[in-house]
CSV table of C-alpha atoms in Angstrom, one decimal:
chain,number,residue,atom,x,y,z
A,24,UNK,CA,32.3,-12.9,15.4
A,25,UNK,CA,30.9,-12.4,11.8
A,26,UNK,CA,27.4,-10.9,11.9
A,27,UNK,CA,24.9,-10.0,9.2
A,28,UNK,CA,22.1,-7.7,9.8
A,29,UNK,CA,19.1,-7.9,7.4
A,30,UNK,CA,17.4,-4.5,7.5
A,31,UNK,CA,18.9,-1.0,8.3
A,32,UNK,CA,15.8,0.5,9.9
A,33,UNK,CA,15.9,1.7,13.5
A,34,UNK,CA,16.4,-1.6,15.1
A,35,UNK,CA,18.9,-3.0,12.5
A,36,UNK,CA,21.1,0.0,12.1
A,37,UNK,CA,21.3,0.6,16.0
A,38,UNK,CA,21.9,-3.1,16.8
A,39,UNK,CA,24.4,-3.5,13.9
A,40,UNK,CA,26.5,-0.4,15.0
A,41,UNK,CA,26.4,-1.7,18.6
A,42,UNK,CA,27.5,-5.2,17.9
A,43,UNK,CA,30.4,-3.6,15.8
A,44,UNK,CA,31.3,-1.4,18.8
A,45,UNK,CA,31.6,-4.7,20.7
A,46,UNK,CA,34.2,-5.8,18.4
A,47,UNK,CA,32.3,-8.0,16.0
A,48,UNK,CA,32.5,-7.7,12.2
A,49,UNK,CA,29.1,-6.4,11.0
A,50,UNK,CA,27.5,-6.2,7.4
A,51,UNK,CA,24.2,-4.4,7.4
A,52,UNK,CA,22.0,-5.3,4.3
A,53,UNK,CA,19.1,-3.5,3.0
A,54,UNK,CA,17.2,-3.7,-0.4
A,55,UNK,CA,16.9,0.1,-0.6
A,56,UNK,CA,19.8,1.4,-2.7
A,57,UNK,CA,19.3,5.1,-1.7
A,58,UNK,CA,19.4,4.1,2.0
A,59,UNK,CA,22.6,2.2,1.5
A,60,UNK,CA,24.1,4.9,-0.6
A,61,UNK,CA,23.4,7.5,2.1
A,62,UNK,CA,24.9,5.2,4.8
A,63,UNK,CA,28.1,4.7,2.7
A,64,UNK,CA,28.3,8.4,2.5
A,65,UNK,CA,28.2,8.6,6.3
A,66,UNK,CA,24.7,9.9,6.4
A,67,UNK,CA,22.2,8.5,9.2
A,68,UNK,CA,18.7,8.2,7.7
A,69,UNK,CA,17.2,8.5,11.2
A,70,UNK,CA,17.8,10.8,14.1
A,71,UNK,CA,19.2,9.0,17.2
A,72,UNK,CA,21.5,10.7,19.6
A,73,UNK,CA,25.1,9.5,19.3
A,74,UNK,CA,24.4,7.1,16.4
A,75,UNK,CA,26.2,9.1,13.6
A,76,UNK,CA,29.4,9.0,15.6
A,77,UNK,CA,29.0,5.4,16.5
A,78,UNK,CA,28.5,4.4,13.0
A,79,UNK,CA,31.4,6.6,11.7
A,80,UNK,CA,33.8,5.2,14.3
A,81,UNK,CA,33.1,1.6,13.5
A,82,UNK,CA,33.1,2.1,9.7
A,83,UNK,CA,36.6,3.7,10.0
A,84,UNK,CA,37.7,0.7,12.2
A,85,UNK,CA,36.5,-1.6,9.4
A,86,UNK,CA,34.1,-3.5,11.6
A,87,UNK,CA,30.9,-2.1,10.0
A,88,UNK,CA,29.9,-2.0,6.4
A,89,UNK,CA,26.7,-1.6,4.2
A,90,UNK,CA,25.5,-3.3,1.2
A,91,UNK,CA,22.5,-4.0,-1.0
A,92,UNK,CA,23.6,-7.5,-2.0
A,93,UNK,CA,24.1,-9.4,1.0
A,94,UNK,CA,24.9,-12.8,-0.6
A,95,UNK,CA,28.4,-13.0,0.4
A,96,UNK,CA,27.9,-11.5,3.9
A,97,UNK,CA,25.2,-14.2,4.6
A,98,UNK,CA,27.3,-17.0,3.2
A,99,UNK,CA,30.2,-15.9,5.5
A,100,UNK,CA,28.1,-15.1,8.6
A,101,UNK,CA,28.1,-17.1,11.8
A,102,UNK,CA,24.9,-15.2,12.7
A,103,UNK,CA,22.3,-13.6,10.6
A,104,UNK,CA,19.7,-11.2,12.1
A,105,UNK,CA,16.4,-10.5,10.5
A,106,UNK,CA,15.6,-6.9,11.5
A,107,UNK,CA,13.0,-5.9,8.8
A,108,UNK,CA,9.8,-4.3,9.4
A,109,UNK,CA,6.6,-5.8,10.6
A,110,UNK,CA,4.0,-3.2,10.1
A,111,UNK,CA,0.4,-3.7,10.9
A,112,UNK,CA,-1.2,-5.5,8.2
A,113,UNK,CA,-4.1,-3.7,6.4
A,114,UNK,CA,-7.6,-5.2,7.1
A,115,UNK,CA,-7.1,-7.4,10.2
A,116,UNK,CA,-4.5,-5.7,12.4
A,117,UNK,CA,-2.1,-8.7,12.4
A,118,UNK,CA,1.7,-8.1,12.0
A,119,UNK,CA,2.6,-8.2,8.3
A,120,UNK,CA,5.4,-10.8,8.3
A,121,UNK,CA,6.0,-10.9,4.6
A,122,UNK,CA,9.4,-9.2,4.9
A,123,UNK,CA,10.4,-11.6,7.6
A,124,UNK,CA,9.4,-14.5,5.7
A,125,UNK,CA,11.0,-13.3,2.4
A,126,UNK,CA,14.4,-12.8,4.3
A,127,UNK,CA,14.2,-16.2,5.7
A,128,UNK,CA,13.8,-17.8,2.3
A,129,UNK,CA,16.7,-15.9,1.0
A,130,UNK,CA,19.0,-16.7,3.9
A,131,UNK,CA,18.2,-20.5,3.5
A,132,UNK,CA,19.4,-20.3,0.0
A,133,UNK,CA,22.8,-18.8,0.9
A,134,UNK,CA,24.0,-20.3,4.1
A,135,UNK,CA,26.7,-22.9,4.0
A,136,UNK,CA,28.0,-24.0,7.3
A,137,UNK,CA,26.0,-24.0,10.5
A,138,UNK,CA,24.4,-20.6,11.1
A,139,UNK,CA,22.1,-19.1,13.7
A,140,UNK,CA,19.3,-17.2,12.2
A,141,UNK,CA,17.8,-14.6,14.8
A,142,UNK,CA,14.6,-12.8,14.6
A,143,UNK,CA,15.3,-9.4,15.9
A,144,UNK,CA,12.0,-7.8,14.4
A,145,UNK,CA,9.0,-7.9,16.7
A,146,UNK,CA,7.1,-10.9,15.7
A,147,UNK,CA,4.0,-12.7,16.9
A,148,UNK,CA,4.2,-16.0,18.9
A,149,UNK,CA,5.1,-18.9,16.5
A,150,UNK,CA,6.9,-16.8,14.0
A,151,UNK,CA,10.2,-18.5,14.6
A,152,UNK,CA,8.4,-22.0,14.0
A,153,UNK,CA,7.3,-20.7,10.5
A,154,UNK,CA,10.8,-19.3,9.7
A,155,UNK,CA,12.3,-22.5,10.6
A,156,UNK,CA,9.7,-24.3,8.3
A,157,UNK,CA,10.4,-22.0,5.4
A,158,UNK,CA,13.9,-22.3,5.6
A,159,UNK,CA,13.7,-26.1,5.7
A,160,UNK,CA,11.5,-26.3,2.8
A,161,UNK,CA,13.8,-24.0,0.8
A,162,UNK,CA,17.0,-25.8,1.7
A,163,UNK,CA,16.4,-29.3,3.3
A,164,UNK,CA,20.2,-29.8,3.9
A,165,UNK,CA,21.1,-26.6,5.5
A,166,UNK,CA,22.5,-26.5,9.0
A,167,UNK,CA,20.9,-23.8,11.0
A,168,UNK,CA,18.9,-23.0,14.2
A,169,UNK,CA,16.3,-20.2,14.5
A,170,UNK,CA,16.6,-18.0,17.6
A,171,UNK,CA,14.3,-15.2,19.0
A,172,UNK,CA,16.2,-12.2,20.3
A,173,UNK,CA,13.7,-9.3,20.8
A,174,UNK,CA,14.8,-5.6,21.0
A,175,UNK,CA,14.0,-3.4,23.9
A,176,UNK,CA,15.3,-0.1,22.6
A,177,UNK,CA,13.8,3.2,23.6
A,178,UNK,CA,13.9,5.8,20.9
A,179,UNK,CA,16.1,8.6,21.9
A,180,UNK,CA,18.3,6.3,24.4
A,181,UNK,CA,18.7,3.3,22.2
A,182,UNK,CA,22.6,3.1,22.3
A,183,UNK,CA,22.5,3.3,26.1
A,184,UNK,CA,19.7,0.6,26.2
A,185,UNK,CA,21.7,-1.7,23.9
A,186,UNK,CA,24.8,-1.5,25.9
A,187,UNK,CA,23.4,-1.3,29.3
A,188,UNK,CA,20.1,-3.3,29.0
A,189,UNK,CA,17.7,-4.1,31.7
A,190,UNK,CA,17.8,-7.5,30.3
A,191,UNK,CA,18.7,-9.5,27.0
A,192,UNK,CA,16.1,-12.1,26.2
A,193,UNK,CA,17.2,-15.2,24.1
A,194,UNK,CA,14.7,-17.6,22.9
A,195,UNK,CA,16.8,-20.7,21.9
A,196,UNK,CA,16.2,-24.4,21.7
A,197,UNK,CA,19.6,-25.6,20.3
A,198,UNK,CA,22.7,-25.9,22.5
A,199,UNK,CA,25.0,-24.9,19.6
A,200,UNK,CA,23.0,-21.8,19.0
A,201,UNK,CA,22.8,-21.0,22.6
A,202,UNK,CA,26.7,-21.2,22.8
A,203,UNK,CA,27.0,-18.8,19.7
A,204,UNK,CA,24.5,-16.3,21.3
A,205,UNK,CA,26.3,-16.4,24.5
A,206,UNK,CA,29.5,-15.5,22.7
A,207,UNK,CA,27.8,-12.7,20.8
A,208,UNK,CA,26.6,-11.1,24.0
A,209,UNK,CA,29.7,-12.0,26.1
A,210,UNK,CA,30.6,-8.2,26.3
A,211,UNK,CA,27.3,-7.6,28.2
A,212,UNK,CA,27.6,-10.7,30.6
A,213,UNK,CA,31.1,-9.6,31.6
A,214,UNK,CA,29.4,-6.6,33.2
A,215,UNK,CA,26.7,-8.9,34.5
A,216,UNK,CA,23.7,-7.6,32.8
A,217,UNK,CA,21.0,-10.2,32.9
A,218,UNK,CA,20.7,-12.5,30.0
A,219,UNK,CA,17.4,-14.5,30.1
A,220,UNK,CA,17.3,-17.8,28.0
A,221,UNK,CA,13.8,-19.0,27.3
A,222,UNK,CA,11.9,-21.2,24.8
A,223,UNK,CA,11.5,-19.4,21.5
A,224,UNK,CA,7.8,-18.9,21.9
A,225,UNK,CA,8.2,-17.7,25.2
A,226,UNK,CA,10.8,-15.0,24.1
A,227,UNK,CA,8.5,-13.9,21.4
A,228,UNK,CA,5.6,-13.3,23.8
A,229,UNK,CA,7.9,-11.4,26.2
A,230,UNK,CA,8.4,-8.6,23.8
A,231,UNK,CA,4.6,-8.1,23.1
A,232,UNK,CA,3.7,-8.5,26.8
A,233,UNK,CA,6.2,-6.0,27.9
A,234,UNK,CA,5.1,-3.4,25.4
A,235,UNK,CA,1.4,-4.0,26.0
A,236,UNK,CA,2.0,-3.5,29.8
A,237,UNK,CA,3.8,-0.2,29.3
A,238,UNK,CA,1.1,1.1,26.9
A,239,UNK,CA,-1.5,0.0,29.5
A,240,UNK,CA,0.3,2.0,32.3
A,241,UNK,CA,0.4,5.1,30.1
A,242,UNK,CA,-3.3,4.6,29.4
A,243,UNK,CA,-4.2,4.2,33.1
A,244,UNK,CA,-2.5,7.4,34.1
A,245,UNK,CA,-4.1,9.2,31.3
A,246,UNK,CA,-7.6,8.1,32.6
A,247,UNK,CA,-6.6,8.9,36.2
A,248,UNK,CA,-5.7,12.5,35.0
A,249,UNK,CA,-9.1,12.8,33.6
A,250,UNK,CA,-10.6,11.9,36.9
A,251,UNK,CA,-8.3,14.4,38.7
A,252,UNK,CA,-9.7,17.2,36.6
A,253,UNK,CA,-13.2,16.1,37.7
A,254,UNK,CA,-12.5,15.8,41.3
A,255,UNK,CA,-9.9,18.6,41.8
A,256,UNK,CA,-6.9,16.6,42.4
A,257,UNK,CA,-3.3,16.8,41.0
A,258,UNK,CA,-2.3,13.8,38.7
A,259,UNK,CA,1.3,14.5,39.2
A,260,UNK,CA,1.0,14.0,43.0
A,261,UNK,CA,-1.2,10.9,42.4
A,262,UNK,CA,1.5,9.5,40.1
A,263,UNK,CA,4.2,10.2,42.6
A,264,UNK,CA,2.1,8.7,45.5
A,265,UNK,CA,1.5,5.5,43.7
A,266,UNK,CA,4.8,5.4,41.9
A,267,UNK,CA,6.8,5.3,45.2
A,268,UNK,CA,5.2,1.7,45.7
A,269,UNK,CA,8.0,-0.5,44.6
A,270,UNK,CA,5.3,-3.0,43.1
A,271,UNK,CA,4.2,-0.1,40.7
A,272,UNK,CA,7.2,2.1,39.9
A,273,UNK,CA,7.3,5.6,38.8
A,274,UNK,CA,8.2,5.0,35.1
A,275,UNK,CA,5.4,5.5,32.4
A,276,UNK,CA,3.2,7.4,35.0
A,277,UNK,CA,3.5,10.6,33.0
A,278,UNK,CA,0.0,11.7,31.6
A,279,UNK,CA,-0.2,13.1,28.2
A,280,UNK,CA,-2.1,13.1,24.8
A,281,UNK,CA,-1.8,9.3,24.4
A,282,UNK,CA,1.1,6.9,23.2
A,283,UNK,CA,2.5,6.8,19.8
A,284,UNK,CA,5.6,5.6,18.0
A,285,UNK,CA,6.7,2.7,16.0
A,286,UNK,CA,6.1,0.0,18.7
A,287,UNK,CA,3.2,0.5,21.2
A,288,UNK,CA,0.4,1.1,18.6
A,289,UNK,CA,1.3,-1.8,16.4
A,290,UNK,CA,2.4,-4.3,19.0
A,291,UNK,CA,-0.8,-3.8,21.2
A,292,UNK,CA,-2.9,-4.4,18.1
A,293,UNK,CA,-0.9,-7.4,17.0
A,294,UNK,CA,-1.1,-8.9,20.6
A,295,UNK,CA,-5.0,-8.3,20.5
A,296,UNK,CA,-5.2,-10.1,17.1
A,297,UNK,CA,-2.9,-13.1,18.4
A,298,UNK,CA,-4.8,-13.5,21.6
A,299,UNK,CA,-8.1,-13.7,19.7
A,300,UNK,CA,-6.7,-16.0,17.2
A,301,UNK,CA,-5.8,-18.4,20.0
A,302,UNK,CA,-9.1,-18.0,21.8
A,303,UNK,CA,-7.5,-16.0,24.8
A,304,UNK,CA,-8.7,-12.6,24.3
A,305,UNK,CA,-6.8,-9.8,26.3
A,306,UNK,CA,-9.7,-7.5,27.4
A,307,UNK,CA,-7.3,-5.1,29.0
A,308,UNK,CA,-5.3,-4.5,25.9
A,309,UNK,CA,-8.3,-4.2,23.8
A,310,UNK,CA,-9.6,-1.5,25.9
A,311,UNK,CA,-6.1,0.1,26.1
A,312,UNK,CA,-6.1,0.4,22.3
A,313,UNK,CA,-9.6,1.9,22.2
A,314,UNK,CA,-8.9,4.4,25.0
A,315,UNK,CA,-5.6,5.5,23.5
A,316,UNK,CA,-7.2,6.2,20.1
A,317,UNK,CA,-10.0,8.2,21.6
A,318,UNK,CA,-7.7,10.0,23.8
A,319,UNK,CA,-5.9,11.8,20.9
A,320,UNK,CA,-9.2,13.2,19.6
A,321,UNK,CA,-10.2,14.1,23.1
A,322,UNK,CA,-7.1,16.3,23.3
A,323,UNK,CA,-8.3,18.3,20.3
A,324,UNK,CA,-11.6,18.8,22.3
A,325,UNK,CA,-9.6,19.8,25.4
A,326,UNK,CA,-7.8,22.6,23.2
A,327,UNK,CA,-11.2,23.8,21.8
A,328,UNK,CA,-12.7,24.0,25.3
A,329,UNK,CA,-9.8,25.8,26.7
A,330,UNK,CA,-9.9,28.3,23.8
A,331,UNK,CA,-13.6,28.8,23.5
A,332,UNK,CA,-15.5,27.0,26.1
A,333,UNK,CA,-17.4,23.6,25.9
A,334,UNK,CA,-18.7,23.4,22.4
A,335,UNK,CA,-17.2,26.7,21.4
A,336,UNK,CA,-16.1,27.9,18.0
A,337,UNK,CA,-12.4,28.2,17.2
A,338,UNK,CA,-12.9,28.8,13.6
A,339,UNK,CA,-10.4,31.4,12.3
A,340,UNK,CA,-8.3,31.1,15.5
A,341,UNK,CA,-4.6,30.3,15.2
A,342,UNK,CA,-3.1,27.4,17.3
A,343,UNK,CA,0.6,27.3,17.8
A,344,UNK,CA,2.0,23.8,18.4
A,345,UNK,CA,5.4,22.8,19.9
A,346,UNK,CA,6.5,19.4,19.0
A,347,UNK,CA,5.2,17.0,16.4
A,348,UNK,CA,7.2,13.7,17.1
A,349,UNK,CA,5.5,11.0,19.4
A,350,UNK,CA,8.4,11.7,22.0
A,351,UNK,CA,11.5,13.9,22.2
A,352,UNK,CA,14.9,13.0,20.9
A,353,UNK,CA,13.7,11.3,17.9
A,354,UNK,CA,12.4,12.1,14.3
A,355,UNK,CA,9.9,9.4,14.4
A,356,UNK,CA,6.3,10.7,13.5
A,357,UNK,CA,4.7,7.2,13.4
A,358,UNK,CA,1.4,7.2,15.1
A,359,UNK,CA,2.3,10.5,16.9
A,360,UNK,CA,-0.7,12.2,18.8
A,361,UNK,CA,0.0,15.2,16.5
A,362,UNK,CA,-1.2,13.3,13.5
A,363,UNK,CA,-4.7,13.0,15.0
A,364,UNK,CA,-4.9,16.3,17.1
A,365,UNK,CA,-3.7,18.8,14.3
A,366,UNK,CA,-6.2,17.5,11.7
A,367,UNK,CA,-9.0,17.7,14.3
A,368,UNK,CA,-8.2,21.3,15.0
A,369,UNK,CA,-8.1,22.2,11.3
A,370,UNK,CA,-11.5,20.5,10.9
A,371,UNK,CA,-12.8,22.9,13.6
A,372,UNK,CA,-11.7,25.7,11.5
A,373,UNK,CA,-8.5,26.5,13.3
A,374,UNK,CA,-5.1,27.5,11.7
A,375,UNK,CA,-2.1,25.6,12.9
A,376,UNK,CA,1.5,26.8,13.1
A,377,UNK,CA,4.0,24.1,14.3
A,378,UNK,CA,7.6,23.6,15.1
A,379,UNK,CA,9.5,20.5,16.0
A,380,UNK,CA,13.4,20.3,16.3
A,381,UNK,CA,13.6,17.1,14.3
A,382,UNK,CA,10.3,16.0,13.0
A,383,UNK,CA,9.3,18.7,10.5
A,384,UNK,CA,10.8,17.1,7.4
A,385,UNK,CA,8.7,13.9,7.9
A,386,UNK,CA,5.6,16.0,9.1
A,387,UNK,CA,5.4,18.0,6.0
A,388,UNK,CA,4.4,14.9,4.0
A,389,UNK,CA,1.8,13.9,6.8
A,390,UNK,CA,0.2,17.2,8.0
A,391,UNK,CA,-1.3,18.9,5.1
A,392,UNK,CA,-2.4,22.7,5.5
A,393,UNK,CA,0.0,23.1,8.5
A,394,UNK,CA,2.2,26.0,8.6
A,395,UNK,CA,5.8,25.0,9.8
A,396,UNK,CA,7.9,27.6,11.4
A,397,UNK,CA,11.5,28.0,12.6
A,398,UNK,CA,11.1,28.0,16.3
A,399,UNK,CA,8.9,28.1,19.3
A,400,UNK,CA,8.6,32.0,19.5
A,401,UNK,CA,7.5,32.0,15.8
A,402,UNK,CA,4.9,29.4,16.6
A,403,UNK,CA,3.6,31.5,19.3
A,404,UNK,CA,3.6,34.7,17.4
A,405,UNK,CA,0.0,36.0,16.8
A,406,UNK,CA,-1.5,32.7,18.1
A,407,UNK,CA,-4.7,32.4,20.2
A,408,UNK,CA,-3.2,29.4,22.1
A,409,UNK,CA,0.1,27.7,22.3
A,410,UNK,CA,0.0,23.9,22.8
A,411,UNK,CA,2.9,21.6,24.0
A,412,UNK,CA,2.6,18.3,22.3
A,413,UNK,CA,6.1,16.8,22.8
A,414,UNK,CA,8.3,17.6,25.7
A,415,UNK,CA,11.7,18.6,24.0
A,416,UNK,CA,14.1,20.0,26.3
A,417,UNK,CA,14.3,23.3,24.4
A,418,UNK,CA,10.5,23.9,25.4
A,419,UNK,CA,11.1,23.6,29.2
A,420,UNK,CA,12.7,27.1,29.6
A,421,UNK,CA,10.8,29.4,27.3
A,422,UNK,CA,10.7,33.1,27.9
A,423,UNK,CA,6.9,33.2,28.7
A,424,UNK,CA,6.8,36.9,29.3
A,425,UNK,CA,8.1,37.4,25.8
A,426,UNK,CA,5.7,34.8,24.5
A,427,UNK,CA,2.8,36.3,26.2
A,428,UNK,CA,3.5,39.7,24.6
A,429,UNK,CA,3.4,38.3,21.2
A,430,UNK,CA,0.3,36.1,21.3
A,431,UNK,CA,-3.1,37.4,20.4
A,432,UNK,CA,-4.3,35.6,23.6
A,433,UNK,CA,-1.6,34.4,26.1
A,434,UNK,CA,-3.0,30.8,26.5
A,435,UNK,CA,-0.6,27.9,27.4
A,436,UNK,CA,-2.1,24.4,27.0
A,437,UNK,CA,0.5,22.1,28.4
A,438,UNK,CA,-0.3,18.5,27.3
A,439,UNK,CA,2.9,17.3,28.9
A,440,UNK,CA,2.8,19.1,32.3
A,441,UNK,CA,6.2,20.7,31.5
A,442,UNK,CA,5.3,23.9,33.5
A,443,UNK,CA,3.9,24.9,36.9
A,444,UNK,CA,0.7,26.8,36.6
A,445,UNK,CA,1.6,29.3,39.1
A,446,UNK,CA,4.9,30.4,37.3
A,447,UNK,CA,2.9,30.6,34.0
A,448,UNK,CA,0.3,32.7,35.4
A,449,UNK,CA,3.0,34.9,37.0
A,450,UNK,CA,4.4,35.5,33.6
A,451,UNK,CA,1.1,36.9,32.4
A,452,UNK,CA,-0.3,33.8,30.7
A,453,UNK,CA,-3.3,31.5,31.3
A,454,UNK,CA,-2.5,27.9,32.0
A,455,UNK,CA,-4.1,24.6,31.3
A,456,UNK,CA,-2.4,21.4,31.9
A,457,UNK,CA,-3.3,17.6,32.1
A,458,UNK,CA,-4.9,16.3,35.3
A,459,UNK,CA,-4.7,19.6,37.3
A,460,UNK,CA,-7.4,21.1,39.4
């Protein structure tokens, strides 16, 4: 099939490359000339394991290409995806849909034969209706159908998620469009991965509801971790004990410094605003947003307390930080806990040395006054505390005896519970984890 992808951000690039790998002919379009130039040179603007090879293979096979001018690609396409950004709108917290609507108007002026226009961007309920109205006003004679097809990609495992999904959700109310989408995803249906067809508004809400539930689950276990510390329980055992219940499940029950990334923060806020707009406020998610924001600052206080006691002074102390991205296997710094925790430590007078395997290029623009170093051992050297913020695999088997010998004070503050306290202490270090007695 002939597919055009508007937007080469995380979702558009991964989706376009995967569709091409299924055998479709995909043209990815972006208004940013520098990004398209990089892609045409074989450079991938984001870090996602396996994506560079997937793109290279499909470009070489002639199934995947990149362009700034998408006019011909849109005219020739059977399916046009809108995969542009929907950031949080300043001032009111709603999703900014200006890029989506601009793409819709452009598409309307170019399509010729019947075309399926798919919103892949994460959009609030009713966006598909507005996209359809915009296109109809722009080109009353156009033959098209608007479909919702939300993405459920985990950064760091996006290719696997696309090719072996838990489910594919398609919001479609036109039989011709349904047949087109079925053919597009036929490689998945052959392997019997579930494809769920719904009404368009239902599909749009599924995406927000799913992300909000996962964010709430993370926030729940973070609050249980706080309670565990007060009562002398172990949050990891609590999580295991409740996660074995099939109704609850074990995923997203790992306590930490709060959720971040490109999806959960903006999607929870957007859902809250949509629910308020329709007079059906979702109090659980409103509280989830508030608790998560507060947790990041609370982690800075936890670090101060571990270093100097409650209300103690860490001015002039050095904190080594391991991990800056919101999760491992990505270079995404958006809403990462590090963006709140490190400035808070600096405001307390501490000096911060930090290392991240992939995120430092972006972090340099976002974390003023931070010293960026070349590895975990350099971050620990001369530090009064070493803090694990992101659980990259390379931080899981550090030589703690070596680290203890180079630190001013051998204190490990493990905000991801990567290590066992007994092993750390045996290697000559003090240990503070999350939700531990």
